[in-house]
C-alpha positions as a LaTeX table, in Angstrom:
\begin{tabular}{lrrr}
\hline
Residue & $x$ (\AA) & $y$ (\AA) & $z$ (\AA) \\
\hline
Met1 & 0.00 & 0.00 & 0.00 \\
Phe2 & 2.82 & 2.37 & 0.91 \\
Phe3 & 4.45 & 1.68 & $-2.47$ \\
Phe4 & 1.27 & 2.62 & $-4.35$ \\
Lys5 & 0.93 & 5.87 & $-2.35$ \\
Ile6 & 4.49 & 6.85 & $-3.25$ \\
Arg7 & 3.94 & 5.94 & $-6.87$ \\
Asn8 & 0.71 & 7.99 & $-7.00$ \\
Lys9 & 2.48 & 11.00 & $-5.48$ \\
Val10 & 5.30 & 10.73 & $-8.03$ \\
Ser11 & 2.74 & 10.47 & $-10.82$ \\
Met12 & 0.92 & 13.57 & $-9.60$ \\
Ile13 & 4.16 & 15.53 & $-9.36$ \\
Phe14 & 5.07 & 14.44 & $-12.90$ \\
Ile15 & 1.68 & 15.51 & $-14.23$ \\
Ile16 & 1.94 & 18.90 & $-12.50$ \\
Leu17 & 5.46 & 19.47 & $-13.86$ \\
Met18 & 4.37 & 18.52 & $-17.38$ \\
Gly19 & 1.46 & 20.90 & $-17.02$ \\
Phe20 & 3.84 & 23.72 & $-16.19$ \\
Phe21 & 6.05 & 22.73 & $-19.13$ \\
Phe22 & 3.27 & 22.73 & $-21.71$ \\
Ser23 & 1.67 & 25.90 & $-20.35$ \\
Gly24 & 5.08 & 27.54 & $-20.73$ \\
Cys25 & 5.27 & 26.33 & $-24.33$ \\
Glu26 & 1.81 & 27.73 & $-25.02$ \\
Lys27 & 2.85 & 31.13 & $-23.65$ \\
Glu28 & 5.89 & 31.32 & $-25.90$ \\
Lys29 & 4.81 & 33.51 & $-28.80$ \\
Tyr30 & 6.80 & 33.48 & $-31.99$ \\
Leu31 & 6.56 & 34.11 & $-35.72$ \\
Val32 & 8.47 & 32.48 & $-38.55$ \\
Val33 & 9.47 & 35.08 & $-41.15$ \\
Tyr34 & 10.98 & 34.11 & $-44.49$ \\
Thr35 & 12.90 & 37.06 & $-45.88$ \\
Ser36 & 15.32 & 38.00 & $-48.64$ \\
Val37 & 15.86 & 41.44 & $-47.09$ \\
Asp38 & 19.47 & 41.73 & $-45.94$ \\
Glu39 & 19.88 & 40.63 & $-42.33$ \\
Val40 & 21.76 & 43.79 & $-41.35$ \\
Tyr41 & 18.50 & 45.72 & $-41.91$ \\
Ser42 & 15.68 & 43.24 & $-41.27$ \\
Ser43 & 17.14 & 42.03 & $-37.97$ \\
Lys44 & 16.76 & 45.54 & $-36.52$ \\
Ile45 & 13.05 & 45.51 & $-37.32$ \\
Phe46 & 12.67 & 42.05 & $-35.81$ \\
Lys47 & 14.34 & 43.18 & $-32.59$ \\
Glu48 & 12.10 & 46.24 & $-32.30$ \\
Phe49 & 9.01 & 44.10 & $-32.91$ \\
Glu50 & 10.08 & 41.63 & $-30.23$ \\
Lys51 & 10.80 & 44.47 & $-27.81$ \\
Glu52 & 7.41 & 46.12 & $-28.37$ \\
Thr53 & 5.18 & 43.03 & $-28.52$ \\
Gly54 & 7.06 & 40.25 & $-26.73$ \\
Ile55 & 6.60 & 38.09 & $-29.82$ \\
Lys56 & 9.82 & 36.36 & $-30.87$ \\
Ile57 & 10.82 & 36.31 & $-34.53$ \\
Lys58 & 12.40 & 33.20 & $-36.01$ \\
Pro59 & 13.82 & 34.43 & $-39.33$ \\
Val60 & 14.80 & 32.31 & $-42.31$ \\
Tyr61 & 17.08 & 34.26 & $-44.65$ \\
Asp62 & 17.76 & 33.73 & $-48.33$ \\
Val63 & 21.39 & 33.73 & $-49.48$ \\
Glu64 & 22.81 & 36.61 & $-51.54$ \\
Ser65 & 23.36 & 34.49 & $-54.66$ \\
Ala66 & 19.78 & 33.15 & $-54.70$ \\
Lys67 & 17.85 & 36.23 & $-53.61$ \\
Ala68 & 14.12 & 35.38 & $-53.26$ \\
Val69 & 14.38 & 32.39 & $-55.61$ \\
Gly70 & 15.22 & 29.86 & $-52.90$ \\
Leu71 & 12.42 & 31.07 & $-50.66$ \\
Glu72 & 9.98 & 31.13 & $-53.57$ \\
Lys73 & 10.65 & 27.44 & $-54.20$ \\
Arg74 & 10.43 & 26.64 & $-50.50$ \\
Leu75 & 7.06 & 28.36 & $-50.12$ \\
Leu76 & 5.69 & 26.46 & $-53.10$ \\
Leu77 & 6.89 & 23.16 & $-51.65$ \\
Glu78 & 5.31 & 24.01 & $-48.30$ \\
Lys79 & 2.00 & 25.18 & $-49.78$ \\
Asn80 & $-0.04$ & 22.34 & $-48.25$ \\
His81 & 1.76 & 22.46 & $-44.89$ \\
Pro82 & 2.99 & 26.04 & $-44.33$ \\
Gln83 & 5.93 & 26.49 & $-41.99$ \\
Ala84 & 6.19 & 30.28 & $-42.25$ \\
Asp85 & 3.85 & 33.06 & $-41.16$ \\
Ile86 & 5.27 & 36.01 & $-43.09$ \\
Phe87 & 7.14 & 36.48 & $-46.37$ \\
Trp88 & 9.11 & 39.74 & $-46.54$ \\
Asn89 & 10.62 & 39.87 & $-50.00$ \\
Ser90 & 13.25 & 42.34 & $-51.21$ \\
Glu91 & 11.52 & 42.66 & $-54.59$ \\
Pro92 & 7.91 & 42.40 & $-55.84$ \\
Leu93 & 7.86 & 40.14 & $-58.89$ \\
Arg94 & 8.30 & 36.73 & $-57.29$ \\
Thr95 & 5.86 & 37.78 & $-54.59$ \\
Ala96 & 3.26 & 38.42 & $-57.29$ \\
Arg97 & 4.00 & 35.00 & $-58.79$ \\
Leu98 & 3.47 & 33.36 & $-55.41$ \\
Ala99 & 0.22 & 35.26 & $-54.91$ \\
Lys100 & $-0.99$ & 33.85 & $-58.20$ \\
Gln101 & $-0.25$ & 30.37 & $-56.80$ \\
Glu102 & $-2.48$ & 31.11 & $-53.76$ \\
Ile103 & 0.42 & 31.12 & $-51.30$ \\
Phe104 & $-0.82$ & 34.20 & $-49.42$ \\
Gln105 & $-3.97$ & 35.18 & $-47.59$ \\
Ser106 & $-5.59$ & 38.60 & $-47.82$ \\
Tyr107 & $-4.83$ & 41.13 & $-45.12$ \\
Leu108 & $-8.01$ & 43.17 & $-45.20$ \\
Glu109 & $-7.20$ & 45.45 & $-42.27$ \\
Phe110 & $-4.70$ & 47.61 & $-44.13$ \\
Asn111 & $-5.88$ & 50.85 & $-45.76$ \\
Val112 & $-4.35$ & 50.88 & $-49.25$ \\
Ser113 & $-5.38$ & 54.52 & $-49.79$ \\
Leu114 & $-2.25$ & 55.37 & $-47.76$ \\
Tyr115 & $-0.11$ & 54.41 & $-50.77$ \\
Arg116 & 1.05 & 56.89 & $-53.40$ \\
Asn117 & $-0.60$ & 54.85 & $-56.15$ \\
Ser118 & $-1.81$ & 51.37 & $-57.10$ \\
Asn119 & 1.65 & 50.15 & $-58.11$ \\
Tyr120 & 2.37 & 49.41 & $-54.47$ \\
Tyr121 & $-0.28$ & 46.87 & $-53.49$ \\
Asp122 & $-2.20$ & 43.86 & $-54.71$ \\
Lys123 & $-5.85$ & 44.56 & $-55.46$ \\
Asn124 & $-6.78$ & 41.44 & $-53.48$ \\
Lys125 & $-4.59$ & 42.61 & $-50.60$ \\
Lys126 & $-2.28$ & 39.59 & $-50.85$ \\
Trp127 & 0.89 & 41.71 & $-50.73$ \\
Phe128 & 1.88 & 45.25 & $-49.76$ \\
Ala129 & 4.89 & 47.43 & $-50.58$ \\
Leu130 & 7.33 & 48.89 & $-48.09$ \\
Gly131 & 10.11 & 51.25 & $-49.16$ \\
Glu132 & 11.64 & 51.73 & $-52.58$ \\
Arg133 & 15.18 & 51.27 & $-53.83$ \\
Tyr134 & 16.56 & 52.13 & $-57.26$ \\
Arg135 & 18.62 & 50.30 & $-59.82$ \\
Val136 & 21.62 & 52.53 & $-60.45$ \\
Ile137 & 24.91 & 52.61 & $-62.32$ \\
Ile138 & 28.08 & 52.75 & $-60.25$ \\
Ile139 & 31.49 & 53.65 & $-61.62$ \\
Asn140 & 34.99 & 53.57 & $-60.20$ \\
Lys141 & 35.94 & 57.27 & $-60.03$ \\
Asn142 & 39.63 & 56.46 & $-60.39$ \\
Lys143 & 39.09 & 54.55 & $-63.63$ \\
Ile144 & 36.44 & 56.56 & $-65.51$ \\
Lys145 & 36.39 & 60.28 & $-66.25$ \\
Lys146 & 33.50 & 60.48 & $-68.74$ \\
Ile147 & 30.33 & 59.80 & $-66.78$ \\
Pro148 & 27.50 & 57.91 & $-68.53$ \\
Lys149 & 24.13 & 59.64 & $-68.25$ \\
Lys150 & 21.95 & 57.08 & $-69.99$ \\
Phe151 & 21.39 & 53.39 & $-69.35$ \\
Lys152 & 22.21 & 52.49 & $-72.94$ \\
Glu153 & 25.56 & 54.32 & $-72.79$ \\
Ile154 & 27.19 & 52.05 & $-70.22$ \\
Trp155 & 27.43 & 49.15 & $-72.67$ \\
Asn156 & 30.03 & 51.15 & $-74.62$ \\
Tyr157 & 32.46 & 50.66 & $-71.74$ \\
Lys158 & 34.63 & 47.63 & $-71.15$ \\
Lys159 & 34.97 & 45.77 & $-67.84$ \\
Ile160 & 31.30 & 45.93 & $-66.85$ \\
Ala161 & 29.83 & 43.76 & $-64.10$ \\
Ile162 & 26.23 & 42.87 & $-63.26$ \\
Ser163 & 24.62 & 40.56 & $-60.74$ \\
Asn164 & 23.14 & 37.20 & $-61.70$ \\
Pro165 & 20.27 & 38.16 & $-64.06$ \\
Phe166 & 18.20 & 35.14 & $-63.04$ \\
Met167 & 17.99 & 36.11 & $-59.36$ \\
Gly168 & 16.64 & 38.89 & $-57.15$ \\
Thr169 & 16.33 & 42.50 & $-58.20$ \\
Thr170 & 18.42 & 42.02 & $-61.35$ \\
Ala171 & 15.94 & 39.46 & $-62.68$ \\
Thr172 & 13.07 & 41.80 & $-61.79$ \\
His173 & 14.82 & 44.69 & $-63.55$ \\
Phe174 & 15.29 & 42.69 & $-66.75$ \\
Ala175 & 11.66 & 41.51 & $-66.71$ \\
Ala176 & 10.50 & 45.12 & $-66.38$ \\
Leu177 & 12.81 & 46.14 & $-69.25$ \\
Tyr178 & 11.33 & 43.37 & $-71.40$ \\
His179 & 7.85 & 44.72 & $-70.66$ \\
Lys180 & 8.91 & 48.29 & $-71.40$ \\
Leu181 & 11.00 & 47.67 & $-74.53$ \\
Gly182 & 9.06 & 44.81 & $-76.07$ \\
Glu183 & 10.74 & 41.66 & $-77.37$ \\
Lys184 & 12.54 & 43.35 & $-80.27$ \\
Gly185 & 13.93 & 46.19 & $-78.15$ \\
Phe186 & 14.90 & 43.77 & $-75.38$ \\
Ile187 & 16.85 & 41.56 & $-77.80$ \\
Glu188 & 18.68 & 44.63 & $-79.10$ \\
Leu189 & 19.64 & 45.51 & $-75.53$ \\
Leu190 & 20.89 & 41.98 & $-74.86$ \\
Lys191 & 23.05 & 42.10 & $-77.99$ \\
Lys192 & 24.66 & 45.31 & $-76.74$ \\
Ile193 & 25.25 & 43.73 & $-73.35$ \\
Lys194 & 26.82 & 40.65 & $-74.92$ \\
Asn195 & 29.08 & 42.73 & $-77.17$ \\
Ser196 & 30.32 & 44.63 & $-74.12$ \\
Lys197 & 31.60 & 41.32 & $-72.71$ \\
Val198 & 29.78 & 41.97 & $-69.44$ \\
Val199 & 30.81 & 39.80 & $-66.49$ \\
Ile200 & 28.11 & 38.19 & $-64.36$ \\
Leu201 & 28.85 & 38.02 & $-60.62$ \\
Ala202 & 27.08 & 36.30 & $-57.73$ \\
Gly203 & 25.25 & 39.30 & $-56.26$ \\
Asn204 & 24.90 & 43.08 & $-56.16$ \\
Ser205 & 27.23 & 43.38 & $-53.17$ \\
Val206 & 29.91 & 41.49 & $-55.09$ \\
Val207 & 29.47 & 43.84 & $-58.05$ \\
Lys208 & 29.87 & 46.81 & $-55.72$ \\
Asp209 & 33.04 & 45.35 & $-54.17$ \\
Met210 & 34.66 & 44.49 & $-57.51$ \\
Val211 & 33.95 & 47.92 & $-59.01$ \\
Ala212 & 35.33 & 49.57 & $-55.87$ \\
Lys213 & 38.52 & 47.52 & $-56.19$ \\
Gly214 & 38.87 & 48.51 & $-59.85$ \\
Lys215 & 38.63 & 44.98 & $-61.22$ \\
Tyr216 & 35.61 & 46.24 & $-63.14$ \\
Val217 & 34.93 & 49.91 & $-63.81$ \\
Val218 & 31.14 & 49.96 & $-64.26$ \\
Gly219 & 28.38 & 48.05 & $-62.51$ \\
Ile220 & 24.62 & 48.00 & $-62.00$ \\
Val221 & 23.43 & 47.57 & $-58.42$ \\
Asp222 & 20.67 & 48.57 & $-56.00$ \\
Thr223 & 20.98 & 51.84 & $-54.10$ \\
Asp224 & 21.45 & 50.12 & $-50.74$ \\
Asp225 & 24.61 & 48.40 & $-52.02$ \\
Ala226 & 25.84 & 51.66 & $-53.53$ \\
Asn227 & 25.19 & 53.44 & $-50.22$ \\
Val228 & 27.39 & 50.93 & $-48.40$ \\
Ala229 & 30.25 & 51.83 & $-50.75$ \\
Leu230 & 29.83 & 55.53 & $-50.04$ \\
Lys231 & 29.60 & 54.91 & $-46.31$ \\
His232 & 32.98 & 53.16 & $-46.40$ \\
Lys233 & 34.43 & 55.95 & $-48.57$ \\
Leu234 & 35.16 & 53.63 & $-51.49$ \\
Pro235 & 36.01 & 55.27 & $-54.86$ \\
Ile236 & 32.46 & 54.84 & $-56.17$ \\
Lys237 & 30.15 & 57.33 & $-57.84$ \\
Ile238 & 26.41 & 56.65 & $-58.18$ \\
Ile239 & 24.79 & 57.52 & $-61.49$ \\
Tyr240 & 21.04 & 58.10 & $-61.53$ \\
Tyr241 & 20.71 & 57.58 & $-65.27$ \\
Asn242 & 18.02 & 58.68 & $-67.77$ \\
Gln243 & 17.13 & 61.79 & $-65.78$ \\
Thr244 & 16.12 & 63.64 & $-68.96$ \\
Asn245 & 13.74 & 60.79 & $-69.76$ \\
Asn246 & 11.77 & 58.50 & $-67.41$ \\
Gly247 & 14.56 & 57.95 & $-64.89$ \\
Val248 & 15.86 & 54.93 & $-62.99$ \\
Phe249 & 13.89 & 51.78 & $-62.26$ \\
Gly250 & 12.41 & 51.57 & $-58.76$ \\
Ile251 & 12.05 & 48.29 & $-56.85$ \\
Phe252 & 10.08 & 47.98 & $-53.61$ \\
Ser253 & 10.02 & 45.29 & $-50.96$ \\
Thr254 & 6.78 & 43.39 & $-50.30$ \\
Ile255 & 5.22 & 41.84 & $-47.21$ \\
Ser256 & 2.59 & 39.09 & $-47.14$ \\
Ile257 & 0.87 & 36.72 & $-44.71$ \\
Ile258 & 1.17 & 33.05 & $-45.64$ \\
Lys259 & $-2.15$ & 31.30 & $-46.26$ \\
Asn260 & $-2.96$ & 28.89 & $-43.40$ \\
Ala261 & 0.00 & 30.28 & $-41.46$ \\
Pro262 & 0.70 & 28.61 & $-38.09$ \\
His263 & 0.23 & 31.93 & $-36.24$ \\
Pro264 & $-2.17$ & 34.11 & $-38.30$ \\
Asp265 & $-3.13$ & 36.48 & $-35.47$ \\
Leu266 & 0.49 & 37.19 & $-34.61$ \\
Ala267 & 1.24 & 37.65 & $-38.31$ \\
Lys268 & $-1.37$ & 40.42 & $-38.45$ \\
Lys269 & 0.35 & 42.14 & $-35.53$ \\
Phe270 & 3.62 & 42.05 & $-37.49$ \\
Met271 & 1.93 & 43.53 & $-40.58$ \\
Lys272 & 0.50 & 46.37 & $-38.48$ \\
Phe273 & 3.91 & 47.00 & $-36.92$ \\
Val274 & 5.81 & 47.10 & $-40.22$ \\
Leu275 & 3.43 & 48.66 & $-42.74$ \\
Asn276 & 3.71 & 52.31 & $-41.79$ \\
Arg277 & 5.77 & 55.39 & $-42.51$ \\
Lys278 & 7.61 & 55.21 & $-39.17$ \\
Thr279 & 9.14 & 51.78 & $-39.85$ \\
Glu280 & 9.79 & 52.71 & $-43.46$ \\
Lys281 & 11.51 & 55.98 & $-42.50$ \\
Phe282 & 13.73 & 54.06 & $-40.07$ \\
Leu283 & 14.85 & 51.81 & $-42.94$ \\
Ile284 & 15.37 & 54.82 & $-45.20$ \\
Asp285 & 17.61 & 56.37 & $-42.55$ \\
Glu286 & 19.45 & 53.05 & $-42.18$ \\
Gly287 & 20.21 & 53.07 & $-45.93$ \\
Leu288 & 18.06 & 50.16 & $-47.11$ \\
Phe289 & 15.44 & 52.24 & $-48.91$ \\
Lys290 & 15.76 & 55.49 & $-50.81$ \\
Ser291 & 12.13 & 56.65 & $-50.98$ \\
Ser292 & 8.74 & 56.12 & $-49.38$ \\
Val293 & 5.87 & 54.32 & $-51.08$ \\
Phe294 & 3.33 & 56.17 & $-48.90$ \\
Lys295 & 1.59 & 59.47 & $-49.51$ \\
Asn296 & 3.44 & 62.37 & $-47.89$ \\
Gly297 & 6.41 & 60.08 & $-47.23$ \\
Tyr298 & 10.00 & 61.04 & $-48.02$ \\
Arg299 & 10.88 & 60.89 & $-51.73$ \\
Tyr300 & 14.44 & 61.11 & $-53.01$ \\
Asn301 & 14.56 & 63.90 & $-55.59$ \\
Ile302 & 15.19 & 61.95 & $-58.79$ \\
Lys303 & 13.13 & 60.74 & $-61.73$ \\
Ser304 & 12.11 & 57.11 & $-61.49$ \\
Trp305 & 9.57 & 54.63 & $-62.76$ \\
Thr306 & 8.12 & 51.44 & $-61.40$ \\
Leu307 & 5.36 & 48.97 & $-62.22$ \\
Asn308 & 2.86 & 46.91 & $-60.32$ \\
Pro309 & 4.38 & 43.41 & $-60.69$ \\
Asn310 & 1.01 & 41.99 & $-61.74$ \\
Ile311 & 1.44 & 43.98 & $-64.97$ \\
Tyr312 & 4.65 & 42.19 & $-65.98$ \\
Ile313 & 4.29 & 38.94 & $-64.05$ \\
Asn314 & 4.35 & 36.89 & $-67.27$ \\
Asp315 & 7.40 & 38.69 & $-68.63$ \\
Leu316 & 9.86 & 37.07 & $-66.21$ \\
Asn317 & 9.87 & 33.73 & $-68.04$ \\
Lys318 & 10.17 & 35.53 & $-71.40$ \\
Ser319 & 13.06 & 37.73 & $-70.31$ \\
Thr320 & 14.79 & 34.79 & $-68.60$ \\
Gly321 & 14.52 & 32.69 & $-71.76$ \\
Leu322 & 16.09 & 35.42 & $-73.88$ \\
Leu323 & 18.81 & 36.06 & $-71.31$ \\
Arg324 & 19.79 & 32.40 & $-71.46$ \\
Lys325 & 19.82 & 32.53 & $-75.24$ \\
Phe326 & 21.83 & 35.73 & $-75.70$ \\
Leu327 & 24.04 & 35.85 & $-72.61$ \\
\hline
\end{tabular}
């Protein structure tokens, strides 16, 4: 009898301890965020969110050489059993492709009238823009004296470097150029690029580094990479080309909630925290973005153009096919 009493007491203690354990697990709040936004910037937002809400962020980052592409594939594979709550993408085109595949759920609470125009959101509220960067020319000031003012002029130079045209913002840029120029004009551009013997490097940051070192004298990168070069006083000059025409191409980041996300209510809290001018201005000041996508937000004083990715969503495969053929 004594043995059974002891055993029952031990069992009760075990049950109580397990109860404490599982209640502790239930209280632990966290979100899984897939992002291709550089960690040096996105991690600061995650820390502020955790500090303000007590909700922990478990980020999954894409690598520089596979910007957005790796996460796009992962989200498609996980469609029937989502592991992530949020997708924060550094560019809009692959986000739009994922939305077409029903990867995201609508976030109806956000007021899209806050945006400057309809380029910056999905009409079904599956994705939303935050901050805008620009695709710019960089030159090594010690190697080049004559400064190119037009996008088409840079292909007259030798020792040009670009990032992998099948990944990230470079792929998005080429798809937008295909849409803008048409197939004939796009092929003509690719022929000029090929004749210039352009070198393709792993990522925009690599292009920036190699131009700064003088291995290549001209490159095309995003403004955040160019800003890093200026911050470190590297011999780089940024060229905002085509300013007498339609200007440089603008690329914005996008944020979405994953459909059937494990933590949908917490995901909405993250959306509310991030999608505002305060968070965006912080990232502008940090050097990630150059301009605001919101009305009355800060705009860098240059000419630029952008497109809603739904307009040129089908041009990515076309531009990619021609890039493979001509480059």
